[in-house]
PDB file of C-alpha atoms and ligand atoms in Angstrom:
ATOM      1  CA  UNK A  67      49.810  65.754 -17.345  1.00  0.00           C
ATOM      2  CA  UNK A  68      47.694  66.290 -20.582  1.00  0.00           C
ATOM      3  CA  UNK A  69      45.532  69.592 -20.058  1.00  0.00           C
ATOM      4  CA  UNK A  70      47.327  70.880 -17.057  1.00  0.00           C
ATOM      5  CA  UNK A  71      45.586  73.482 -15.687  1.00  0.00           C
ATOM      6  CA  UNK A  72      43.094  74.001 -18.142  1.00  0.00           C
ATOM      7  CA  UNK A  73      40.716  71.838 -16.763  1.00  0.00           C
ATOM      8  CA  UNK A  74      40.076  70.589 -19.991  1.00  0.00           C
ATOM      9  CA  UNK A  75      39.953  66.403 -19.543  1.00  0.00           C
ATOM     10  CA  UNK A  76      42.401  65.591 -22.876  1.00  0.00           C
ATOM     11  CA  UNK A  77      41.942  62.061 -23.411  1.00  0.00           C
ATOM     12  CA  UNK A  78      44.336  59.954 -25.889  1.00  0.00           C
ATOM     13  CA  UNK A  79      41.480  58.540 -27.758  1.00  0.00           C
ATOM     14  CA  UNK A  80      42.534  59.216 -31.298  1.00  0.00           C
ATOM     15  CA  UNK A  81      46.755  58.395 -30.715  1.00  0.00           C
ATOM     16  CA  UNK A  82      47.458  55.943 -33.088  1.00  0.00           C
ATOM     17  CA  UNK A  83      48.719  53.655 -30.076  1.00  0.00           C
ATOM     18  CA  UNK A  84      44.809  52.905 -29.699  1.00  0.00           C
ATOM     19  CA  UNK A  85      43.475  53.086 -33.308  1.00  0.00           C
ATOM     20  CA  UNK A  86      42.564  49.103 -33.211  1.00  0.00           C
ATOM     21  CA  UNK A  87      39.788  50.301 -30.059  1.00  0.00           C
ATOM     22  CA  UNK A  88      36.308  50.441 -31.000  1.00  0.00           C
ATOM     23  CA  UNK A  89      35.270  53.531 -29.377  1.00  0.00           C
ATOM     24  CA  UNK A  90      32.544  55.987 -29.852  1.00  0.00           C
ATOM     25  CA  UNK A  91      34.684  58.713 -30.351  1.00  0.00           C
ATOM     26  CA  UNK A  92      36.665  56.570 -32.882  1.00  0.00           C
ATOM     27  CA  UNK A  93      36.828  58.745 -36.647  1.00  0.00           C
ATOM     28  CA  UNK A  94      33.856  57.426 -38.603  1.00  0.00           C
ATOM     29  CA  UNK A  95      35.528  56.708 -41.753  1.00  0.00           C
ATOM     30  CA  UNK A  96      37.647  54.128 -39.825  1.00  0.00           C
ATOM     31  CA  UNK A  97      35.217  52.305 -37.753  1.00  0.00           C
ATOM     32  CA  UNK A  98      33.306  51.895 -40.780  1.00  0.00           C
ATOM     33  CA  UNK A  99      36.905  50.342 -42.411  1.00  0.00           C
ATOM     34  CA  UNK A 100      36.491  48.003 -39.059  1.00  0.00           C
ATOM     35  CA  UNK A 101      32.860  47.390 -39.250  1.00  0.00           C
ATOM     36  CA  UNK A 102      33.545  46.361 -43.516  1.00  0.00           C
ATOM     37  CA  UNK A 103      36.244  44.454 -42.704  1.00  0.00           C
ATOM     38  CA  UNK A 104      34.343  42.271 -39.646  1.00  0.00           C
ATOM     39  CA  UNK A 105      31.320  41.889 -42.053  1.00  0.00           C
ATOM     40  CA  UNK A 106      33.745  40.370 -45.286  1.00  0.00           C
ATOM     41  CA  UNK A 107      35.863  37.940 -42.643  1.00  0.00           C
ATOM     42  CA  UNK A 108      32.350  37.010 -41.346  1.00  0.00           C
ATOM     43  CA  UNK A 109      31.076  36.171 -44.126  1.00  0.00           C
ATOM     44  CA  UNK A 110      34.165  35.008 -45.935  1.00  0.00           C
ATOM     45  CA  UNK A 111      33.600  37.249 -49.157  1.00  0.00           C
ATOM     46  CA  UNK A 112      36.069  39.650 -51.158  1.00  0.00           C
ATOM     47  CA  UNK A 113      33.282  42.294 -51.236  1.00  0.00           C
ATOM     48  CA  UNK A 114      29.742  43.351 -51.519  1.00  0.00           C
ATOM     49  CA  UNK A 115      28.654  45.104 -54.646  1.00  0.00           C
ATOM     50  CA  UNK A 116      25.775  46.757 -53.519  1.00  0.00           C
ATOM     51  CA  UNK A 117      23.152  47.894 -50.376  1.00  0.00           C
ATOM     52  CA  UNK A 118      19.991  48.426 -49.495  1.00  0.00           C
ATOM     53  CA  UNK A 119      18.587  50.125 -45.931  1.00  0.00           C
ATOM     54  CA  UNK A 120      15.480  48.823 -45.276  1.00  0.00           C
ATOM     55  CA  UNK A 121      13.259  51.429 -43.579  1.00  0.00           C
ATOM     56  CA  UNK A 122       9.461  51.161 -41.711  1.00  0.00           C
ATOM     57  CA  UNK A 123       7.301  49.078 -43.879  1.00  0.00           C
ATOM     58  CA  UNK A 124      10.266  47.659 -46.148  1.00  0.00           C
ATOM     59  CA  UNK A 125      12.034  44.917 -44.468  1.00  0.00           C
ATOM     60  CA  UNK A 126       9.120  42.101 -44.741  1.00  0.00           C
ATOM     61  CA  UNK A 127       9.235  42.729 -48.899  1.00  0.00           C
ATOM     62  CA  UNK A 128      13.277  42.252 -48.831  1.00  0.00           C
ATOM     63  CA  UNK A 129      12.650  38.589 -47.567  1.00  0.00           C
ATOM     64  CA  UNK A 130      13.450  36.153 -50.411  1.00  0.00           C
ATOM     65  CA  UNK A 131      15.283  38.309 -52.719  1.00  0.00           C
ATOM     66  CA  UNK A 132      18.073  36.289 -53.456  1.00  0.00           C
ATOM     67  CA  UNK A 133      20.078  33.185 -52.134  1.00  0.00           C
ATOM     68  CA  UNK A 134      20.576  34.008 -48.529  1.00  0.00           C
ATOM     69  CA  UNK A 135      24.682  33.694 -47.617  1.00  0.00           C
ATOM     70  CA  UNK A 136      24.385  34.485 -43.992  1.00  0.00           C
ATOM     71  CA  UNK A 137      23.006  37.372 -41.527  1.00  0.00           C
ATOM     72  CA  UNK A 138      23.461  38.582 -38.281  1.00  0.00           C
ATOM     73  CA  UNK A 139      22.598  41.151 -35.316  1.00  0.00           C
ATOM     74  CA  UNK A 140      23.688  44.661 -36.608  1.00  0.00           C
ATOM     75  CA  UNK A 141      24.982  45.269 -32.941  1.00  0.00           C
ATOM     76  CA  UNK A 142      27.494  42.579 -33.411  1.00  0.00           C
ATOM     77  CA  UNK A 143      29.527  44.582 -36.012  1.00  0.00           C
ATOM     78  CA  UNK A 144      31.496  47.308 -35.179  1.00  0.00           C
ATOM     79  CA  UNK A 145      29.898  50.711 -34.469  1.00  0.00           C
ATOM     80  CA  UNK A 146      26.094  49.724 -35.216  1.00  0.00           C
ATOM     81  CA  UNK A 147      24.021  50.150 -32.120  1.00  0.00           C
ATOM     82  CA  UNK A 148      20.384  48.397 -31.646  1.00  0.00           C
ATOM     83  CA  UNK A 149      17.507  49.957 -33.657  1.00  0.00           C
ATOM     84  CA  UNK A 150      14.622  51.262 -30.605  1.00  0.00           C
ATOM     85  CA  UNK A 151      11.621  51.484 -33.257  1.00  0.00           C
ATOM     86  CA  UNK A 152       9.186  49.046 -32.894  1.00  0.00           C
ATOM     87  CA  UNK A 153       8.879  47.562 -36.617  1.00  0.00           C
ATOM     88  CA  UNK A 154      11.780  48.443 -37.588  1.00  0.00           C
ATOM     89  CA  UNK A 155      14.548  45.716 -37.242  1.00  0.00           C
ATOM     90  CA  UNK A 156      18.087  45.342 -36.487  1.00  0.00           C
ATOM     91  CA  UNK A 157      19.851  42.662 -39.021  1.00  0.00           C
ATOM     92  CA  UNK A 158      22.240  42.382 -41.368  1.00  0.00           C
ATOM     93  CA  UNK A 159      20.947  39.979 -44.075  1.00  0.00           C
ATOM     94  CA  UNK A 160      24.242  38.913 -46.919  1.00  0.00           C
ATOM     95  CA  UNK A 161      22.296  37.154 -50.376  1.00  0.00           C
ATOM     96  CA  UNK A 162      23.567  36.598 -53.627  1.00  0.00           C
ATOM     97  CA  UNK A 163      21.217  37.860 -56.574  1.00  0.00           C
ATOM     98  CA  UNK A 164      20.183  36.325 -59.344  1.00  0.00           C
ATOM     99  CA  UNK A 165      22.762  37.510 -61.450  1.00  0.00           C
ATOM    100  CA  UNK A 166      25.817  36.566 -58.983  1.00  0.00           C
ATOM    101  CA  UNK A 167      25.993  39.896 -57.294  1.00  0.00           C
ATOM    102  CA  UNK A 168      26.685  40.248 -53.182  1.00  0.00           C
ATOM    103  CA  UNK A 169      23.831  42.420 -51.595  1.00  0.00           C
ATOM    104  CA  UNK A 170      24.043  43.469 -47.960  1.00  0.00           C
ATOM    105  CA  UNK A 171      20.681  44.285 -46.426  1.00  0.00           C
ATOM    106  CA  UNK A 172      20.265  46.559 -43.486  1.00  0.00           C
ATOM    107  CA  UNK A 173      16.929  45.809 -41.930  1.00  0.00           C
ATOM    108  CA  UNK A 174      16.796  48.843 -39.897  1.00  0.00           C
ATOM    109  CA  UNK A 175      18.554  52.056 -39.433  1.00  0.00           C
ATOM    110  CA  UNK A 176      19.789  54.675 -36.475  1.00  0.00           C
ATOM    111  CA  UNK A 177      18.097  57.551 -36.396  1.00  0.00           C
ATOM    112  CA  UNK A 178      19.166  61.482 -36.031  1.00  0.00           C
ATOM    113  CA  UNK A 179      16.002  61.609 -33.403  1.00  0.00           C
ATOM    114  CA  UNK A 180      17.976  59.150 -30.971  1.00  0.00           C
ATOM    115  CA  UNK A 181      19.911  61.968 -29.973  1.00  0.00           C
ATOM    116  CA  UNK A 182      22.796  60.305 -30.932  1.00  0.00           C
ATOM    117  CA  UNK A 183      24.766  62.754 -33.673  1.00  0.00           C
ATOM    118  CA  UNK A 184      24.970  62.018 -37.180  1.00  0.00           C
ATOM    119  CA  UNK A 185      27.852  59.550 -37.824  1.00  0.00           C
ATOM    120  CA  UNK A 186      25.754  56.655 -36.356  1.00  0.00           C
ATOM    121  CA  UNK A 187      22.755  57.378 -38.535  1.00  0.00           C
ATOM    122  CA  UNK A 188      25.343  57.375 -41.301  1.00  0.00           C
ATOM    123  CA  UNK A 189      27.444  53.944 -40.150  1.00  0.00           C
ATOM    124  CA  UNK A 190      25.687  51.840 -42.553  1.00  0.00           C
ATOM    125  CA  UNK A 191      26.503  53.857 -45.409  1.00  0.00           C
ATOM    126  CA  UNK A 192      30.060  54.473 -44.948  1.00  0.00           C
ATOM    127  CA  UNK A 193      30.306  50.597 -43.982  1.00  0.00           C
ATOM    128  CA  UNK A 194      28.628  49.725 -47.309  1.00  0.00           C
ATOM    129  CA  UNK A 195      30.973  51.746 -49.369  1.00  0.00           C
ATOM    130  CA  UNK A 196      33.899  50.788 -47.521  1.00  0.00           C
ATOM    131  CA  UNK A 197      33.316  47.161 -48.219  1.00  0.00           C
ATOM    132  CA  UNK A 198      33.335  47.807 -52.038  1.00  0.00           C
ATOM    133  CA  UNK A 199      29.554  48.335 -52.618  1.00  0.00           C
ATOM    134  CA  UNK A 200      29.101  50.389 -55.987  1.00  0.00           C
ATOM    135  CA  UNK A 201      25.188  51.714 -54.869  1.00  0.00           C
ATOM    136  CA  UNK A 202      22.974  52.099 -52.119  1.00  0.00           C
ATOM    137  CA  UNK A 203      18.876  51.797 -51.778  1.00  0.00           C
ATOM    138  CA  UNK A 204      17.982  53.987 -49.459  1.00  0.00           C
ATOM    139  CA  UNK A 205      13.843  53.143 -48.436  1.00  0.00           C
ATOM    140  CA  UNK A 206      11.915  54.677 -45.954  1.00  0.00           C
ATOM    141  CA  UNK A 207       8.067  55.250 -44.308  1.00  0.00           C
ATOM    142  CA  UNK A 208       6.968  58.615 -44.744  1.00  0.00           C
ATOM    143  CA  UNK A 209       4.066  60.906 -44.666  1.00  0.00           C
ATOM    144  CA  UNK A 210       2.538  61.701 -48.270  1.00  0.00           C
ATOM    145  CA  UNK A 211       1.654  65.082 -49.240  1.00  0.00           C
ATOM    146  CA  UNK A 212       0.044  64.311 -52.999  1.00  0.00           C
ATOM    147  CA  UNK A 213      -3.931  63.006 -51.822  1.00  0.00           C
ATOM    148  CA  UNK A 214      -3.615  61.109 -55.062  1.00  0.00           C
ATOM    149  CA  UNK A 215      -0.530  58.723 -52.616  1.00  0.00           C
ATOM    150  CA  UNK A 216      -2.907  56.367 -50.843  1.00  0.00           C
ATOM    151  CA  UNK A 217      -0.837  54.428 -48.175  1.00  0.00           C
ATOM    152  CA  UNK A 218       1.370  51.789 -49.596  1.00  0.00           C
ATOM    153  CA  UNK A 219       2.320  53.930 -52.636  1.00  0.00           C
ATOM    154  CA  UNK A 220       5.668  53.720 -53.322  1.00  0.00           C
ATOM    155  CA  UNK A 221       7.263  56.945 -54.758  1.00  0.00           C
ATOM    156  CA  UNK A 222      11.199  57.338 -56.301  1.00  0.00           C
ATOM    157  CA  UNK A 223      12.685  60.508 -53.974  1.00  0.00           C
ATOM    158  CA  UNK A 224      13.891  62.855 -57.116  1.00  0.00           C
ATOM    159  CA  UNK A 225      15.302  65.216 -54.688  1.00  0.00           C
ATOM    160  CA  UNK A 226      15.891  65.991 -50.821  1.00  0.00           C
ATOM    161  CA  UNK A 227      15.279  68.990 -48.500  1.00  0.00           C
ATOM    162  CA  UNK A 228      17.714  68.533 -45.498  1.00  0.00           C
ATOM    163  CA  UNK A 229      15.771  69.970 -42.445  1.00  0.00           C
ATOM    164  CA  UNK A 230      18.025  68.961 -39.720  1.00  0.00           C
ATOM    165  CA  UNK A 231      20.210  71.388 -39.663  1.00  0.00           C
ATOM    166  CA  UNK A 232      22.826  68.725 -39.618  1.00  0.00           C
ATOM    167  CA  UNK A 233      25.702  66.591 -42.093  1.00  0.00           C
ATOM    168  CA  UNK A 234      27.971  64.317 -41.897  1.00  0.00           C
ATOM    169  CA  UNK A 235      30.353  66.279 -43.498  1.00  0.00           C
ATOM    170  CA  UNK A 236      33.282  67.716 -41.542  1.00  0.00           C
ATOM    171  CA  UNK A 237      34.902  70.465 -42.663  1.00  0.00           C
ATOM    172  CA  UNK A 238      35.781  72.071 -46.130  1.00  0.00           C
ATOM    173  CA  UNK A 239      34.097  68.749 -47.668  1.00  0.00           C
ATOM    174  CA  UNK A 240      32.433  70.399 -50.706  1.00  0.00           C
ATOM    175  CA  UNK A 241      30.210  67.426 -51.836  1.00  0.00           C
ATOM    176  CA  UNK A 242      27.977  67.917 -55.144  1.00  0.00           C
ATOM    177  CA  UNK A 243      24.475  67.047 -54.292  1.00  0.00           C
ATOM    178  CA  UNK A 244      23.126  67.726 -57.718  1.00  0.00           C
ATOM    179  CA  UNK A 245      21.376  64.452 -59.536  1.00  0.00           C
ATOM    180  CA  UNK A 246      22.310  62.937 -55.416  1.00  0.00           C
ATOM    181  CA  UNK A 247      19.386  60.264 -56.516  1.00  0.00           C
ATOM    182  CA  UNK A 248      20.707  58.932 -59.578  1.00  0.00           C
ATOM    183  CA  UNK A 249      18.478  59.304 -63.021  1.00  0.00           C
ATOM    184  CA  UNK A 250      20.055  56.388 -63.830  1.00  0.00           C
ATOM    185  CA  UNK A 251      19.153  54.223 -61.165  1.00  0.00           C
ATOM    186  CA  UNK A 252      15.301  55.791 -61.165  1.00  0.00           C
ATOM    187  CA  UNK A 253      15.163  54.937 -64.802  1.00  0.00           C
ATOM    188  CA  UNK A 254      16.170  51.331 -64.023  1.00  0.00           C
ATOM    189  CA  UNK A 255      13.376  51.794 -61.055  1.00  0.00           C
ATOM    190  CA  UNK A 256      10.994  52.730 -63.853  1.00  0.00           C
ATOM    191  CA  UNK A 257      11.951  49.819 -66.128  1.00  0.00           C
ATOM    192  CA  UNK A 258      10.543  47.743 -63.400  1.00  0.00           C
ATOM    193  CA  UNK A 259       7.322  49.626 -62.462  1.00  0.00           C
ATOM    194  CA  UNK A 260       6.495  52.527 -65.194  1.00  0.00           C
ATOM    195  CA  UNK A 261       3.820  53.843 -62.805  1.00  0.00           C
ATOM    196  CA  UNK A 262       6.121  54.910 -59.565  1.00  0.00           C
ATOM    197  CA  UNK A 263       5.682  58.429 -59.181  1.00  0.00           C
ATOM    198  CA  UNK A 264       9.030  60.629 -58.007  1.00  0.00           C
ATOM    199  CA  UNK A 265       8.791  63.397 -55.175  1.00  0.00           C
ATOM    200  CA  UNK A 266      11.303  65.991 -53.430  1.00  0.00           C
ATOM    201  CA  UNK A 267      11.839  64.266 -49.775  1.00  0.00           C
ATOM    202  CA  UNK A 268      11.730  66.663 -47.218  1.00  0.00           C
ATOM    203  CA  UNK A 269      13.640  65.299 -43.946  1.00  0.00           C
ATOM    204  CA  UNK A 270      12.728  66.771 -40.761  1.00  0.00           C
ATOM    205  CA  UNK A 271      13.821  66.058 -37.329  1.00  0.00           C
ATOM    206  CA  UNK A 272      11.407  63.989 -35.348  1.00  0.00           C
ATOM    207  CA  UNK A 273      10.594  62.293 -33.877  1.00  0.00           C
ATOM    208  CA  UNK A 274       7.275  64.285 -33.308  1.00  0.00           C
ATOM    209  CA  UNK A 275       5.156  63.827 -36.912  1.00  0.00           C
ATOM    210  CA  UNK A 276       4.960  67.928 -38.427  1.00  0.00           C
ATOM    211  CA  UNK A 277       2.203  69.593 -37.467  1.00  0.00           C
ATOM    212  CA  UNK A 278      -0.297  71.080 -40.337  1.00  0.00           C
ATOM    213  CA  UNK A 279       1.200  73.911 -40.390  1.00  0.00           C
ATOM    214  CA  UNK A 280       4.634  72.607 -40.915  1.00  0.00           C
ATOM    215  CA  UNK A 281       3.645  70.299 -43.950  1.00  0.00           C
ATOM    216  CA  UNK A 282       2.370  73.340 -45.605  1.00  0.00           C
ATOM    217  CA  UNK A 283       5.482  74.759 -45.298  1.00  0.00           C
ATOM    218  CA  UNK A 284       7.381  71.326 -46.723  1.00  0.00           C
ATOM    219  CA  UNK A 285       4.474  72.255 -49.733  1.00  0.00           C
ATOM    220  CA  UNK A 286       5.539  75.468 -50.295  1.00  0.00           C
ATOM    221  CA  UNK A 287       9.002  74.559 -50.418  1.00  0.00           C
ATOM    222  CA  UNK A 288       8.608  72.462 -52.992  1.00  0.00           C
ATOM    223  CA  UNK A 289       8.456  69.190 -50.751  1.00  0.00           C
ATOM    224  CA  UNK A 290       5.933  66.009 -51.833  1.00  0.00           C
ATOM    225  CA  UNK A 291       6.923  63.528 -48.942  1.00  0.00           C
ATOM    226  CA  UNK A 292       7.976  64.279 -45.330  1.00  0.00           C
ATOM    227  CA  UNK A 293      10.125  61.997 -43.454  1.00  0.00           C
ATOM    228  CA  UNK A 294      12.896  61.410 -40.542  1.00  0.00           C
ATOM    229  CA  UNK A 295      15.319  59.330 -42.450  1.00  0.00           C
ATOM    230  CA  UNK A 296      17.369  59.192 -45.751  1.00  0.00           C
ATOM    231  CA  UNK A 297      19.198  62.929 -46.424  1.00  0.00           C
ATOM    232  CA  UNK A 298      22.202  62.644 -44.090  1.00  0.00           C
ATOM    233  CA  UNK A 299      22.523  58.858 -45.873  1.00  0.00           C
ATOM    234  CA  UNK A 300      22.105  60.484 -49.012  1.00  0.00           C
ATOM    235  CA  UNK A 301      25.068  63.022 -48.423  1.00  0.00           C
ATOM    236  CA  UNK A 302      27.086  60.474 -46.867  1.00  0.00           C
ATOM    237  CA  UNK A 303      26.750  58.400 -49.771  1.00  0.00           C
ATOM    238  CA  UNK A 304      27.656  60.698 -52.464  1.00  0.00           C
ATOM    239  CA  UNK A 305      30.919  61.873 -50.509  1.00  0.00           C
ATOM    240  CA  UNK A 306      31.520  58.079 -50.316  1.00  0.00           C
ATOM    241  CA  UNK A 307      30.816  57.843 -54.384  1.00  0.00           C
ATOM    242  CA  UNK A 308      28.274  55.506 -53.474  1.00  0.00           C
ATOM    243  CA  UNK A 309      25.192  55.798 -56.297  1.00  0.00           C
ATOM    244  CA  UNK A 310      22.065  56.230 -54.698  1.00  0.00           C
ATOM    245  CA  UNK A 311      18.740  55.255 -55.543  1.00  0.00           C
ATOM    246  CA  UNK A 312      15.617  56.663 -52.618  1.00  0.00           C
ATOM    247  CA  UNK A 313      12.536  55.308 -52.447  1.00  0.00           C
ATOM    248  CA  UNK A 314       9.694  55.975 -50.381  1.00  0.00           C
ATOM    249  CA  UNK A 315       7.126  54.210 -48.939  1.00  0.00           C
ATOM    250  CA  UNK A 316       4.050  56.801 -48.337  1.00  0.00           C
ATOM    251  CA  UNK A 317       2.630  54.660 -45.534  1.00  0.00           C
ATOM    252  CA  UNK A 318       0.132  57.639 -44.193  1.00  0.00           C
ATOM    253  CA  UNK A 319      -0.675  61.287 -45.867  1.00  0.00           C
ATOM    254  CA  UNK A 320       0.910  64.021 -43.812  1.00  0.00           C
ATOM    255  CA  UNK A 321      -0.404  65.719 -40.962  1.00  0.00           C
ATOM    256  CA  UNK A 322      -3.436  67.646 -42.045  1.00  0.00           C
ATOM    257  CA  UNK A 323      -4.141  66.209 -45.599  1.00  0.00           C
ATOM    258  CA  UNK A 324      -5.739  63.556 -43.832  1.00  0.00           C
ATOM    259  CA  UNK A 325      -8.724  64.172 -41.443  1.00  0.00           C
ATOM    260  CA  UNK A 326      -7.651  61.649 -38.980  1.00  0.00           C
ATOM    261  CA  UNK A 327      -3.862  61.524 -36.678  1.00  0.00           C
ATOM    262  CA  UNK A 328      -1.223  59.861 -37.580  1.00  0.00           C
ATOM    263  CA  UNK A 329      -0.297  56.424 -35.601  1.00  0.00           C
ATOM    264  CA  UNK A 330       2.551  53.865 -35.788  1.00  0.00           C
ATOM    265  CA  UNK A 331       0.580  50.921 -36.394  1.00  0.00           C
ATOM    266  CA  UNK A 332      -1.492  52.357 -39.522  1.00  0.00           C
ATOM    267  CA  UNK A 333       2.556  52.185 -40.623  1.00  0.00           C
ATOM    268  CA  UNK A 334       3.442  49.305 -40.270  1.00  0.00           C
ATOM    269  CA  UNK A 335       0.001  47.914 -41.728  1.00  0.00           C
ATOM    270  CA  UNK A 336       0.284  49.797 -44.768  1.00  0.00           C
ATOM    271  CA  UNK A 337       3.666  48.418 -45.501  1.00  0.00           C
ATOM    272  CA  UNK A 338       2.350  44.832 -45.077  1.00  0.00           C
ATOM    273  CA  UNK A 339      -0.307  45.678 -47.692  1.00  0.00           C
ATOM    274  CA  UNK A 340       2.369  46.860 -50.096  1.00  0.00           C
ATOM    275  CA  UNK A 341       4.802  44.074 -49.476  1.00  0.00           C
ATOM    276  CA  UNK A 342       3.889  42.113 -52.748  1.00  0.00           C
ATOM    277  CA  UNK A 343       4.266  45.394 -55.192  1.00  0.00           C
ATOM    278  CA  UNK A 344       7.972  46.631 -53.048  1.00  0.00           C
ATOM    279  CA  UNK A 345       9.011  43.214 -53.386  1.00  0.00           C
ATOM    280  CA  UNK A 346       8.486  43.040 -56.845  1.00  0.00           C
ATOM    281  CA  UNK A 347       9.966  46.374 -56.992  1.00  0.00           C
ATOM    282  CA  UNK A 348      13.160  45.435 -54.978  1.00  0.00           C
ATOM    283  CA  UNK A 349      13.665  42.098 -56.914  1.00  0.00           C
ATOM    284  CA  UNK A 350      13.277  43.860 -60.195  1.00  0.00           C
ATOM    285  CA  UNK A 351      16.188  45.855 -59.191  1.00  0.00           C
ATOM    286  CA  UNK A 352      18.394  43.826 -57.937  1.00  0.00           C
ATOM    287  CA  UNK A 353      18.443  42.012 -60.934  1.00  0.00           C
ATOM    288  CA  UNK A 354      19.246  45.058 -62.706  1.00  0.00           C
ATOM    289  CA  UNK A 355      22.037  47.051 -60.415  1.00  0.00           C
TER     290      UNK A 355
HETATM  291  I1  8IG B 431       6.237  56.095 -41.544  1.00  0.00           I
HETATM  292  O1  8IG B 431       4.095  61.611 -41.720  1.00  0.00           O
HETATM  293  C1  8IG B 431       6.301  58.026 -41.409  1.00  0.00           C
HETATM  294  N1  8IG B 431       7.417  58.634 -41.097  1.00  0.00           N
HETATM  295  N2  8IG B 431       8.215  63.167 -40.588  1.00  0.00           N
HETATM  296  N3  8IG B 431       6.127  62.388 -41.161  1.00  0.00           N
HETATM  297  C2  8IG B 431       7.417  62.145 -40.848  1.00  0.00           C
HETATM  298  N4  8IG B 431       7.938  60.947 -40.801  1.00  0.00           N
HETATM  299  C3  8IG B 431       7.130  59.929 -41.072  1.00  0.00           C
HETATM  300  C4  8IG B 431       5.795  60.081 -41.390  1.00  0.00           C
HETATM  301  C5  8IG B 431       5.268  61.388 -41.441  1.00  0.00           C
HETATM  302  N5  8IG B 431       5.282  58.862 -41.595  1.00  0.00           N
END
């Protein structure tokens, strides 16, 4: 018997003999190979080019971007599990853009604060790249530090501060994080709307909002936006080769740069207010990418 007398309970999970399961302990890279491959048969295409993650606030501006080619429940393809955030949804949404490209849009995301590990919150990603896409928008909700961000500004994420103490990188996996939001994508962001402003995203844990006293440190550090999302997609992506564009949705200032507490709701109206300028924004770009 396997682990005789170690009391350690071996299990066979990873012999090849069971490689076609779909298993949580199954290696990342290759339930995201299954979870590509389900979405293409699906959908009967040879690819997508590129993907966007829709995060709190975003997913109402995505609607109407392009010819729809189907959609479906996340939690039917491989590996995804249902998204638990109120407001934040759980579809996969396939369009065609205006010039002929295949977009896949995740409307909703798994979080690191579900307790779950990292390689779920990084599924979409990996899935995206695997089936061929060339870039990745990464959105999000976040907490503003600038005063001058009212809610519903959106702001291109120049650079990232990785709180979690956490990757998705195994091992000796090196992975360059310099210019990880492309210039080149954020220019094409600006030829659509010269007036976004860029900021350092600074991800923390959740899902408790900071307290005062811990967006003054994201200040100090050189942080302009605080968030739960976005830096272990961002990493994923680059070791993927995926380009990646971030934007932010400042949906509320921080913890103590405004005078009153934060609430979910004041979210999820703020992003309702913007929807008109991030669709404009998101349209703009797909035409462009
Ligand atoms: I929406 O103020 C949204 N998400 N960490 N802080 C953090 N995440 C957020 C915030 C915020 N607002």
């Amino acid at each position: 018997m396997l682990g005789r007398g170690l009391g350690i309970p071996l299990t066979r999970s990873r012999d090849r003999r069971y490689s076609h399961q779909v298993s949580a302990e199954a290696d990342p890279k290759s339930l995201a190979q299954l979870a590509a491959k389900t979405i293409l048969e699906r959908f009967g295409l040879p690819g997508i080019d590129v993907a966007l993650v829709l995060g709190s606030g975003w997913s109402g501006a995505a609607s109407g971007l392009g010819e729809p080619i189907g959609e479906c429940e996340l939690a039917e393809i491989p590996g995804f599990a249902k998204p638990v955030v109120v407001g934040h949804g759980g579809a996969l949404r396939l369009l065609r853009t205006g010039t002929g490209r295949v977009a896949a849009l995740f409307t909703g995301r798994t979080h690191f604060y579900e307790g779950r590990g990292v390689a779920p919150v990084v599924h979409g990603v990996r899935t995206a790249a695997a089936a061929g896409a060339r870039a990745i928008v990464l959105t999000n909700g976040c907490g503003g530090l600038n005063p001058a961000w009212g809610p519903g500004t959106p702001v291109l994420i120049s650079d990232h501060i990785n709180l979690t103490a956490a990757t998705p990188l195994e091992g000796a996996t090196f992975i360059d994080l310099t210019d990880a939001y492309a210039p080149r994508l954020r220019e094409l962001a600006r030829q659509v709307d010269p007036t976004l402003a860029e900021g350092v995203y600074v991800q923390f844990r959740g899902p408790q909002y900071e307290t005062p006293a811990e967006v003054r440190m994201a200040r100090v550090l050189g942080g302009d936006l605080v968030g739960m999302s976005t830096t272990l997609e961002t990493i994923a992506a680059r070791e993927a080769g995926l380009e990646v564009l971030g934007i932010s949705l400042v949906t509320n200032a921080a913890a103590g740069i405004s005078p009153t507490p934060l609430e979910h709701a004041e979210v999820i109206a703020a992003g309702k207010a913007a929807e008109p300028r991030l669709r404009g924004l998101l349209s703009g770009l797909l035409e462009r990418l």
